[in-house]
PDB file of C-alpha atoms and ligand atoms in Angstrom:
ATOM      1  CA  MET A   1     -60.025 115.857 -55.040  1.00 56.00           C
ATOM      2  CA  GLU A   2     -58.179 118.379 -57.084  1.00 54.00           C
ATOM      3  CA  GLN A   3     -54.922 119.733 -55.762  1.00 59.00           C
ATOM      4  CA  ASN A   4     -56.125 123.243 -55.151  1.00 56.00           C
ATOM      5  CA  THR A   5     -53.872 124.509 -52.420  1.00 67.00           C
ATOM      6  CA  LYS A   6     -51.587 127.461 -52.927  1.00 87.00           C
ATOM      7  CA  ARG A   7     -47.906 126.695 -53.155  1.00 91.00           C
ATOM      8  CA  VAL A   8     -45.457 129.053 -51.573  1.00 95.00           C
ATOM      9  CA  ASN A   9     -41.806 129.304 -52.608  1.00 96.00           C
ATOM     10  CA  ILE A  10     -39.418 129.397 -49.646  1.00 97.00           C
ATOM     11  CA  LEU A  11     -35.753 129.500 -50.714  1.00 98.00           C
ATOM     12  CA  GLY A  12     -36.627 127.421 -53.779  1.00 98.00           C
ATOM     13  CA  VAL A  13     -38.772 124.824 -51.996  1.00 98.00           C
ATOM     14  CA  THR A  14     -42.473 124.937 -52.812  1.00 97.00           C
ATOM     15  CA  VAL A  15     -44.540 124.405 -49.675  1.00 97.00           C
ATOM     16  CA  ASP A  16     -48.323 123.961 -49.670  1.00 97.00           C
ATOM     17  CA  SER A  17     -50.353 126.486 -47.719  1.00 96.00           C
ATOM     18  CA  VAL A  18     -52.668 123.998 -46.026  1.00 96.00           C
ATOM     19  CA  THR A  19     -54.389 123.507 -42.703  1.00 96.00           C
ATOM     20  CA  MET A  20     -54.081 120.170 -40.937  1.00 98.00           C
ATOM     21  CA  ALA A  21     -57.603 119.218 -42.048  1.00 98.00           C
ATOM     22  CA  GLU A  22     -56.814 120.067 -45.669  1.00 97.00           C
ATOM     23  CA  ALA A  23     -53.543 118.137 -45.602  1.00 97.00           C
ATOM     24  CA  VAL A  24     -55.243 115.043 -44.197  1.00 98.00           C
ATOM     25  CA  ALA A  25     -58.061 115.274 -46.780  1.00 97.00           C
ATOM     26  CA  GLN A  26     -55.485 115.653 -49.533  1.00 97.00           C
ATOM     27  CA  VAL A  27     -53.549 112.576 -48.420  1.00 97.00           C
ATOM     28  CA  GLU A  28     -56.729 110.522 -48.157  1.00 97.00           C
ATOM     29  CA  SER A  29     -57.777 111.626 -51.633  1.00 97.00           C
ATOM     30  CA  TYR A  30     -54.551 110.131 -53.041  1.00 96.00           C
ATOM     31  CA  ILE A  31     -55.639 106.795 -51.620  1.00 96.00           C
ATOM     32  CA  GLU A  32     -59.300 107.022 -52.639  1.00 94.00           C
ATOM     33  CA  GLU A  33     -58.579 108.203 -56.152  1.00 92.00           C
ATOM     34  CA  LYS A  34     -55.992 105.496 -56.760  1.00 82.00           C
ATOM     35  CA  ASN A  35     -53.521 107.964 -58.177  1.00 79.00           C
ATOM     36  CA  ALA A  36     -49.964 107.040 -59.049  1.00 91.00           C
ATOM     37  CA  PRO A  37     -47.838 106.629 -55.897  1.00 97.00           C
ATOM     38  CA  SER A  38     -47.738 109.972 -54.071  1.00 98.00           C
ATOM     39  CA  LEU A  39     -44.995 111.407 -51.944  1.00 98.00           C
ATOM     40  CA  VAL A  40     -45.679 113.667 -48.963  1.00 98.00           C
ATOM     41  CA  ALA A  41     -42.930 115.668 -47.259  1.00 98.00           C
ATOM     42  CA  THR A  42     -42.935 117.716 -44.076  1.00 98.00           C
ATOM     43  CA  ALA A  43     -40.727 120.761 -44.580  1.00 97.00           C
ATOM     44  CA  ASN A  44     -39.148 122.439 -41.587  1.00 95.00           C
ATOM     45  CA  ALA A  45     -36.436 125.100 -41.704  1.00 95.00           C
ATOM     46  CA  GLU A  46     -33.671 122.537 -41.528  1.00 93.00           C
ATOM     47  CA  MET A  47     -35.017 120.547 -44.459  1.00 96.00           C
ATOM     48  CA  ILE A  48     -35.374 123.690 -46.564  1.00 97.00           C
ATOM     49  CA  MET A  49     -31.773 124.638 -45.715  1.00 96.00           C
ATOM     50  CA  ASN A  50     -30.622 121.122 -46.623  1.00 96.00           C
ATOM     51  CA  ALA A  51     -32.382 121.368 -49.968  1.00 98.00           C
ATOM     52  CA  GLY A  52     -30.356 124.497 -50.719  1.00 97.00           C
ATOM     53  CA  ARG A  53     -27.203 122.398 -50.573  1.00 97.00           C
ATOM     54  CA  ASP A  54     -28.641 119.208 -52.024  1.00 98.00           C
ATOM     55  CA  ALA A  55     -30.068 119.493 -55.534  1.00 98.00           C
ATOM     56  CA  GLU A  56     -31.495 115.976 -55.461  1.00 98.00           C
ATOM     57  CA  LEU A  57     -33.477 116.711 -52.294  1.00 98.00           C
ATOM     58  CA  MET A  58     -34.687 119.998 -53.820  1.00 98.00           C
ATOM     59  CA  ARG A  59     -35.928 118.188 -56.941  1.00 98.00           C
ATOM     60  CA  ILE A  60     -37.682 115.532 -54.900  1.00 98.00           C
ATOM     61  CA  LEU A  61     -39.433 118.064 -52.670  1.00 98.00           C
ATOM     62  CA  ASN A  62     -40.545 120.078 -55.661  1.00 98.00           C
ATOM     63  CA  SER A  63     -41.974 117.019 -57.347  1.00 97.00           C
ATOM     64  CA  ALA A  64     -43.736 115.751 -54.209  1.00 98.00           C
ATOM     65  CA  GLN A  65     -47.533 115.786 -54.322  1.00 97.00           C
ATOM     66  CA  LEU A  66     -47.764 117.545 -50.977  1.00 98.00           C
ATOM     67  CA  VAL A  67     -45.225 119.459 -48.868  1.00 98.00           C
ATOM     68  CA  VAL A  68     -46.699 120.537 -45.549  1.00 98.00           C
ATOM     69  CA  PRO A  69     -45.402 123.455 -43.454  1.00 97.00           C
ATOM     70  CA  ASP A  70     -43.758 121.629 -40.549  1.00 96.00           C
ATOM     71  CA  GLY A  71     -42.171 123.884 -37.993  1.00 90.00           C
ATOM     72  CA  ALA A  72     -42.536 127.444 -36.799  1.00 92.00           C
ATOM     73  CA  GLY A  73     -39.692 128.525 -39.096  1.00 94.00           C
ATOM     74  CA  THR A  74     -41.509 127.489 -42.266  1.00 96.00           C
ATOM     75  CA  VAL A  75     -44.707 129.259 -41.251  1.00 96.00           C
ATOM     76  CA  TRP A  76     -42.774 132.398 -40.270  1.00 96.00           C
ATOM     77  CA  ALA A  77     -40.845 132.360 -43.571  1.00 97.00           C
ATOM     78  CA  ALA A  78     -43.963 132.120 -45.707  1.00 96.00           C
ATOM     79  CA  ARG A  79     -45.612 134.998 -43.872  1.00 96.00           C
ATOM     80  CA  HIS A  80     -42.440 137.087 -43.883  1.00 96.00           C
ATOM     81  CA  LEU A  81     -42.291 136.672 -47.649  1.00 95.00           C
ATOM     82  CA  GLY A  82     -45.849 137.967 -47.851  1.00 94.00           C
ATOM     83  CA  TYR A  83     -47.693 134.734 -48.504  1.00 94.00           C
ATOM     84  CA  GLU A  84     -50.674 133.364 -46.697  1.00 92.00           C
ATOM     85  CA  MET A  85     -49.747 130.386 -44.504  1.00 93.00           C
ATOM     86  CA  LYS A  86     -52.688 129.152 -42.526  1.00 90.00           C
ATOM     87  CA  GLU A  87     -51.095 127.111 -39.796  1.00 94.00           C
ATOM     88  CA  ARG A  88     -48.277 124.803 -38.914  1.00 95.00           C
ATOM     89  CA  VAL A  89     -48.797 121.174 -39.911  1.00 97.00           C
ATOM     90  CA  ALA A  90     -46.316 119.166 -37.857  1.00 96.00           C
ATOM     91  CA  GLY A  91     -45.355 115.806 -39.342  1.00 97.00           C
ATOM     92  CA  PHE A  92     -45.945 114.038 -36.048  1.00 97.00           C
ATOM     93  CA  ASP A  93     -49.443 115.478 -35.704  1.00 97.00           C
ATOM     94  CA  MET A  94     -50.356 114.732 -39.314  1.00 98.00           C
ATOM     95  CA  ALA A  95     -49.242 111.122 -38.857  1.00 98.00           C
ATOM     96  CA  GLN A  96     -51.481 110.856 -35.769  1.00 98.00           C
ATOM     97  CA  GLU A  97     -54.474 112.270 -37.663  1.00 98.00           C
ATOM     98  CA  LEU A  98     -53.983 109.748 -40.460  1.00 98.00           C
ATOM     99  CA  LEU A  99     -53.578 106.884 -37.995  1.00 98.00           C
ATOM    100  CA  LYS A 100     -56.726 107.998 -36.197  1.00 98.00           C
ATOM    101  CA  ASP A 101     -58.730 107.849 -39.445  1.00 98.00           C
ATOM    102  CA  ALA A 102     -57.190 104.588 -40.651  1.00 98.00           C
ATOM    103  CA  PRO A 103     -59.414 102.051 -38.813  1.00 98.00           C
ATOM    104  CA  GLN A 104     -62.706 103.444 -40.064  1.00 97.00           C
ATOM    105  CA  LYS A 105     -61.328 103.868 -43.588  1.00 97.00           C
ATOM    106  CA  ASN A 106     -59.772 100.403 -43.582  1.00 98.00           C
ATOM    107  CA  TYR A 107     -56.334 101.729 -44.435  1.00 98.00           C
ATOM    108  CA  ARG A 108     -53.371  99.448 -43.949  1.00 98.00           C
ATOM    109  CA  VAL A 109     -50.251 101.201 -42.681  1.00 98.00           C
ATOM    110  CA  TYR A 110     -46.575 100.249 -42.532  1.00 98.00           C
ATOM    111  CA  PHE A 111     -43.929 101.626 -40.131  1.00 98.00           C
ATOM    112  CA  PHE A 112     -40.456 101.670 -41.643  1.00 98.00           C
ATOM    113  CA  GLY A 113     -37.426 103.186 -39.928  1.00 98.00           C
ATOM    114  CA  SER A 114     -35.741 104.107 -36.637  1.00 98.00           C
ATOM    115  CA  ALA A 115     -33.564 101.880 -34.492  1.00 98.00           C
ATOM    116  CA  PRO A 116     -34.376  98.164 -34.072  1.00 98.00           C
ATOM    117  CA  GLY A 117     -37.406  97.640 -31.814  1.00 98.00           C
ATOM    118  CA  ILE A 118     -38.760 101.178 -32.165  1.00 98.00           C
ATOM    119  CA  ALA A 119     -41.229 100.526 -35.009  1.00 98.00           C
ATOM    120  CA  GLU A 120     -42.686  97.549 -33.063  1.00 98.00           C
ATOM    121  CA  LYS A 121     -43.173  99.755 -30.009  1.00 98.00           C
ATOM    122  CA  ALA A 122     -44.759 102.467 -32.157  1.00 98.00           C
ATOM    123  CA  LYS A 123     -47.109  99.796 -33.536  1.00 98.00           C
ATOM    124  CA  GLU A 124     -48.135  98.759 -30.002  1.00 98.00           C
ATOM    125  CA  LYS A 125     -48.759 102.400 -29.148  1.00 98.00           C
ATOM    126  CA  ALA A 126     -50.848 102.899 -32.288  1.00 98.00           C
ATOM    127  CA  GLU A 127     -52.906  99.801 -31.424  1.00 98.00           C
ATOM    128  CA  LYS A 128     -53.626 101.291 -27.991  1.00 98.00           C
ATOM    129  CA  LEU A 129     -54.426 104.762 -29.232  1.00 98.00           C
ATOM    130  CA  TYR A 130     -56.344 103.814 -32.383  1.00 98.00           C
ATOM    131  CA  PRO A 131     -58.307 100.602 -31.787  1.00 98.00           C
ATOM    132  CA  GLY A 132     -58.759  98.557 -34.936  1.00 98.00           C
ATOM    133  CA  ILE A 133     -55.659 100.001 -36.616  1.00 98.00           C
ATOM    134  CA  ASN A 134     -54.051  97.625 -39.084  1.00 98.00           C
ATOM    135  CA  VAL A 135     -50.265  98.069 -38.965  1.00 98.00           C
ATOM    136  CA  VAL A 136     -49.421  95.428 -41.552  1.00 98.00           C
ATOM    137  CA  GLY A 137     -45.654  95.612 -41.258  1.00 98.00           C
ATOM    138  CA  VAL A 138     -42.724  97.112 -39.377  1.00 98.00           C
ATOM    139  CA  HIS A 139     -39.013  97.288 -40.106  1.00 98.00           C
ATOM    140  CA  ASP A 140     -36.144  99.252 -38.613  1.00 98.00           C
ATOM    141  CA  GLY A 141     -34.205 101.782 -40.643  1.00 98.00           C
ATOM    142  CA  TYR A 142     -30.735 100.254 -40.501  1.00 98.00           C
ATOM    143  CA  PHE A 143     -30.133  97.874 -43.387  1.00 97.00           C
ATOM    144  CA  ASP A 144     -27.631  96.752 -46.014  1.00 98.00           C
ATOM    145  CA  ALA A 145     -28.339  96.083 -49.692  1.00 97.00           C
ATOM    146  CA  GLU A 146     -29.376  92.493 -49.021  1.00 98.00           C
ATOM    147  CA  GLU A 147     -31.786  93.466 -46.258  1.00 98.00           C
ATOM    148  CA  GLU A 148     -33.146  96.299 -48.376  1.00 98.00           C
ATOM    149  CA  LYS A 149     -34.395  93.799 -50.967  1.00 98.00           C
ATOM    150  CA  LYS A 150     -36.274  91.966 -48.234  1.00 98.00           C
ATOM    151  CA  ILE A 151     -37.794  95.219 -46.969  1.00 98.00           C
ATOM    152  CA  ILE A 152     -39.027  96.105 -50.444  1.00 98.00           C
ATOM    153  CA  ALA A 153     -40.484  92.611 -50.932  1.00 98.00           C
ATOM    154  CA  ASP A 154     -42.205  92.829 -47.533  1.00 98.00           C
ATOM    155  CA  ILE A 155     -43.792  96.204 -48.279  1.00 98.00           C
ATOM    156  CA  LYS A 156     -44.993  94.966 -51.689  1.00 98.00           C
ATOM    157  CA  GLU A 157     -46.498  91.870 -50.125  1.00 98.00           C
ATOM    158  CA  LYS A 158     -48.236  93.687 -47.257  1.00 98.00           C
ATOM    159  CA  LYS A 159     -49.692  96.341 -49.585  1.00 98.00           C
ATOM    160  CA  PRO A 160     -50.054  99.240 -47.157  1.00 98.00           C
ATOM    161  CA  HIS A 161     -52.085 102.276 -48.194  1.00 98.00           C
ATOM    162  CA  ILE A 162     -49.724 104.523 -46.250  1.00 98.00           C
ATOM    163  CA  LEU A 163     -46.007 103.976 -45.728  1.00 98.00           C
ATOM    164  CA  PHE A 164     -44.504 105.990 -42.884  1.00 98.00           C
ATOM    165  CA  ALA A 165     -40.732 106.210 -43.368  1.00 98.00           C
ATOM    166  CA  ALA A 166     -38.547 107.391 -40.492  1.00 98.00           C
ATOM    167  CA  LEU A 167     -35.001 107.289 -41.844  1.00 98.00           C
ATOM    168  CA  GLY A 168     -34.101 110.934 -41.191  1.00 96.00           C
ATOM    169  CA  VAL A 169     -33.743 113.731 -43.731  1.00 96.00           C
ATOM    170  CA  PRO A 170     -32.799 113.407 -46.604  1.00 98.00           C
ATOM    171  CA  LYS A 171     -32.447 109.638 -46.541  1.00 98.00           C
ATOM    172  CA  GLN A 172     -36.188 109.004 -46.185  1.00 98.00           C
ATOM    173  CA  GLU A 173     -37.158 111.367 -49.038  1.00 98.00           C
ATOM    174  CA  LYS A 174     -34.520 109.907 -51.371  1.00 98.00           C
ATOM    175  CA  TRP A 175     -35.371 106.320 -50.509  1.00 98.00           C
ATOM    176  CA  LEU A 176     -39.096 106.841 -50.989  1.00 98.00           C
ATOM    177  CA  PHE A 177     -38.599 108.672 -54.275  1.00 98.00           C
ATOM    178  CA  ARG A 178     -36.247 106.008 -55.620  1.00 98.00           C
ATOM    179  CA  HIS A 179     -38.562 103.128 -54.755  1.00 98.00           C
ATOM    180  CA  LYS A 180     -42.061 104.555 -55.055  1.00 97.00           C
ATOM    181  CA  GLU A 181     -42.955 103.089 -58.455  1.00 97.00           C
ATOM    182  CA  GLU A 182     -41.634  99.675 -57.501  1.00 97.00           C
ATOM    183  CA  LEU A 183     -43.446  99.718 -54.159  1.00 98.00           C
ATOM    184  CA  GLY A 184     -46.737 100.945 -55.612  1.00 97.00           C
ATOM    185  CA  VAL A 185     -47.854 102.309 -52.225  1.00 98.00           C
ATOM    186  CA  PRO A 186     -50.532 105.019 -52.690  1.00 98.00           C
ATOM    187  CA  VAL A 187     -48.978 107.425 -50.163  1.00 98.00           C
ATOM    188  CA  SER A 188     -45.490 107.519 -48.661  1.00 98.00           C
ATOM    189  CA  ILE A 189     -44.561 110.061 -46.021  1.00 98.00           C
ATOM    190  CA  GLY A 190     -41.151 110.881 -44.530  1.00 98.00           C
ATOM    191  CA  VAL A 191     -41.828 111.308 -40.823  1.00 98.00           C
ATOM    192  CA  GLY A 192     -38.372 111.744 -39.225  1.00 93.00           C
ATOM    193  CA  GLY A 193     -38.546 111.166 -35.498  1.00 94.00           C
ATOM    194  CA  THR A 194     -42.254 110.269 -35.322  1.00 97.00           C
ATOM    195  CA  LEU A 195     -41.768 106.574 -34.523  1.00 98.00           C
ATOM    196  CA  ASP A 196     -39.225 107.465 -31.807  1.00 97.00           C
ATOM    197  CA  VAL A 197     -41.767 109.756 -30.162  1.00 96.00           C
ATOM    198  CA  MET A 198     -44.593 107.206 -30.471  1.00 98.00           C
ATOM    199  CA  ALA A 199     -42.354 104.530 -28.967  1.00 97.00           C
ATOM    200  CA  GLY A 200     -41.525 106.837 -26.066  1.00 95.00           C
ATOM    201  CA  ALA A 201     -37.810 106.836 -26.937  1.00 91.00           C
ATOM    202  CA  VAL A 202     -37.784 110.575 -27.597  1.00 89.00           C
ATOM    203  CA  LYS A 203     -39.975 113.148 -25.886  1.00 89.00           C
ATOM    204  CA  ARG A 204     -41.859 115.809 -27.738  1.00 89.00           C
ATOM    205  CA  ALA A 205     -41.724 119.364 -26.443  1.00 91.00           C
ATOM    206  CA  PRO A 206     -44.331 120.223 -23.798  1.00 92.00           C
ATOM    207  CA  LEU A 207     -47.466 121.808 -25.227  1.00 92.00           C
ATOM    208  CA  TRP A 208     -46.610 125.282 -23.938  1.00 93.00           C
ATOM    209  CA  MET A 209     -43.327 125.163 -25.861  1.00 92.00           C
ATOM    210  CA  GLN A 210     -45.073 123.921 -29.000  1.00 90.00           C
ATOM    211  CA  LYS A 211     -47.560 126.776 -28.665  1.00 89.00           C
ATOM    212  CA  ALA A 212     -44.782 129.305 -28.079  1.00 88.00           C
ATOM    213  CA  GLN A 213     -43.205 127.962 -31.293  1.00 87.00           C
ATOM    214  CA  LEU A 214     -40.159 126.760 -29.402  1.00 89.00           C
ATOM    215  CA  GLU A 215     -40.227 123.092 -30.333  1.00 88.00           C
ATOM    216  CA  TRP A 216     -36.975 123.447 -32.301  1.00 86.00           C
ATOM    217  CA  LEU A 217     -35.245 124.762 -29.166  1.00 88.00           C
ATOM    218  CA  PHE A 218     -36.525 121.862 -27.076  1.00 89.00           C
ATOM    219  CA  ARG A 219     -35.338 119.310 -29.634  1.00 85.00           C
ATOM    220  CA  GLY A 220     -31.925 120.916 -29.824  1.00 84.00           C
ATOM    221  CA  LEU A 221     -31.507 120.930 -26.066  1.00 85.00           C
ATOM    222  CA  MET A 222     -32.828 117.426 -25.437  1.00 84.00           C
ATOM    223  CA  GLN A 223     -30.676 115.733 -28.058  1.00 80.00           C
ATOM    224  CA  PRO A 224     -27.120 116.997 -27.632  1.00 78.00           C
ATOM    225  CA  LYS A 225     -26.141 115.536 -30.994  1.00 79.00           C
ATOM    226  CA  ARG A 226     -28.624 117.950 -32.518  1.00 77.00           C
ATOM    227  CA  ALA A 227     -27.320 121.001 -30.654  1.00 78.00           C
ATOM    228  CA  GLY A 228     -25.148 122.011 -33.601  1.00 77.00           C
ATOM    229  CA  ARG A 229     -28.248 121.913 -35.738  1.00 79.00           C
ATOM    230  CA  LEU A 230     -29.822 124.685 -33.622  1.00 81.00           C
ATOM    231  CA  MET A 231     -27.888 127.174 -35.731  1.00 83.00           C
ATOM    232  CA  ALA A 232     -29.917 126.114 -38.760  1.00 85.00           C
ATOM    233  CA  LEU A 233     -32.836 128.248 -37.599  1.00 88.00           C
ATOM    234  CA  PRO A 234     -31.094 131.647 -37.264  1.00 90.00           C
ATOM    235  CA  LYS A 235     -29.292 130.953 -40.544  1.00 93.00           C
ATOM    236  CA  PHE A 236     -32.616 130.147 -42.154  1.00 95.00           C
ATOM    237  CA  VAL A 237     -34.237 133.325 -40.801  1.00 94.00           C
ATOM    238  CA  LEU A 238     -31.409 135.450 -42.200  1.00 95.00           C
ATOM    239  CA  LYS A 239     -31.437 133.707 -45.571  1.00 96.00           C
ATOM    240  CA  VAL A 240     -35.194 134.069 -45.943  1.00 97.00           C
ATOM    241  CA  HIS A 241     -34.981 137.747 -45.014  1.00 96.00           C
ATOM    242  CA  LEU A 242     -32.222 138.348 -47.572  1.00 95.00           C
ATOM    243  CA  SER A 243     -34.214 136.501 -50.233  1.00 95.00           C
ATOM    244  CA  LYS A 244     -37.092 138.932 -49.786  1.00 90.00           C
ATOM    245  CA  LYS A 245     -37.426 141.244 -52.746  1.00 77.00           C
TER     246      LYS A 245
HETATM  247  N1  UDP B 301     -32.689 106.633 -38.939  1.00 91.81           N
HETATM  248  C1  UDP B 301     -32.828 105.417 -39.569  1.00 91.81           C
HETATM  249  N2  UDP B 301     -31.853 105.005 -40.417  1.00 91.81           N
HETATM  250  C2  UDP B 301     -30.738 105.745 -40.675  1.00 91.81           C
HETATM  251  C3  UDP B 301     -30.620 107.017 -40.044  1.00 91.81           C
HETATM  252  C4  UDP B 301     -31.625 107.439 -39.177  1.00 91.81           C
HETATM  253  O1  UDP B 301     -33.817 104.712 -39.376  1.00 91.81           O
HETATM  254  O2  UDP B 301     -29.903 105.308 -41.456  1.00 91.81           O
HETATM  255  C5  UDP B 301     -33.757 107.075 -38.032  1.00 91.81           C
HETATM  256  C6  UDP B 301     -33.306 107.443 -36.631  1.00 91.81           C
HETATM  257  O3  UDP B 301     -33.159 106.272 -35.853  1.00 91.81           O
HETATM  258  C7  UDP B 301     -34.456 108.310 -36.162  1.00 91.81           C
HETATM  259  C8  UDP B 301     -35.014 108.921 -37.454  1.00 91.81           C
HETATM  260  O4  UDP B 301     -34.337 108.246 -38.513  1.00 91.81           O
HETATM  261  O5  UDP B 301     -35.474 107.507 -35.627  1.00 91.81           O
HETATM  262  C9  UDP B 301     -34.836 110.410 -37.566  1.00 91.81           C
HETATM  263  O6  UDP B 301     -33.505 110.701 -37.370  1.00 91.81           O
HETATM  264  P1  UDP B 301     -33.018 112.154 -37.035  1.00 91.81           P
HETATM  265  O7  UDP B 301     -33.689 112.657 -35.822  1.00 91.81           O
HETATM  266  O8  UDP B 301     -31.536 112.155 -37.086  1.00 91.81           O
HETATM  267  O9  UDP B 301     -33.518 112.896 -38.327  1.00 91.81           O
HETATM  268  P2  UDP B 301     -34.379 114.150 -38.758  1.00 91.81           P
HETATM  269  O10 UDP B 301     -35.582 113.593 -39.432  1.00 91.81           O
HETATM  270  O11 UDP B 301     -34.693 114.964 -37.555  1.00 91.81           O
HETATM  271  O12 UDP B 301     -33.470 114.829 -39.704  1.00 91.81           O
END
């Protein structure tokens, strides 16, 4: 499948204007077509703001095969700048769609990241939700150089089609970019807190809040360590507005 989605420039980060169905089809095409290892990122307002201060992250995002519009802020920004942005594609939801398809497509998946024990719990949850799923490996996201070698060897041996990496932003994007050729995994996706939510360690916002585009507020309030990060959204809104020509 040709990459035929429109890319929208938000504060220097190019984001794909895709629906959930298009994003999932795109990811699956990377596997089917046996392309070179592809990187998929989920860009919310905070990630776009980070990229403004972190040239390496900016380069990685702009070289990624697919950057989906995660978060109400990203969708708002695209539309405010006059671009078409079809819908929000939350990283968590995209991961679930891919996991749902995996059994019938015979995709092997690997869960890498989060605190010890979380990836195992996320695997158990996936096995309940998506019967027949083949989670070929799990590893937590806290490692030293020695352990890192073992993680890389394990991923290479298990040969997943999709590697879900939950190391936080920008660690997951940088790690995946640095190791993608060596790993040879068809698709790697940075998924932030997805394994925590699957494991039940972190709650997702109730549906009404997601629909009211208030998920960012919920996350800020539920995780006090993130409260400071709440300011990222108003700053982002202002910066996008000022960038408008
Ligand atoms: N995490 C990790 N290794 C690290 C730092 C973070 O595995 O060195 C995990 C953390 O346990 C959490 C996930 O990365 O499960 C996302 O972290 P956070 O919510 O801070 O990041 P975000 O993606 O929202 O920036």
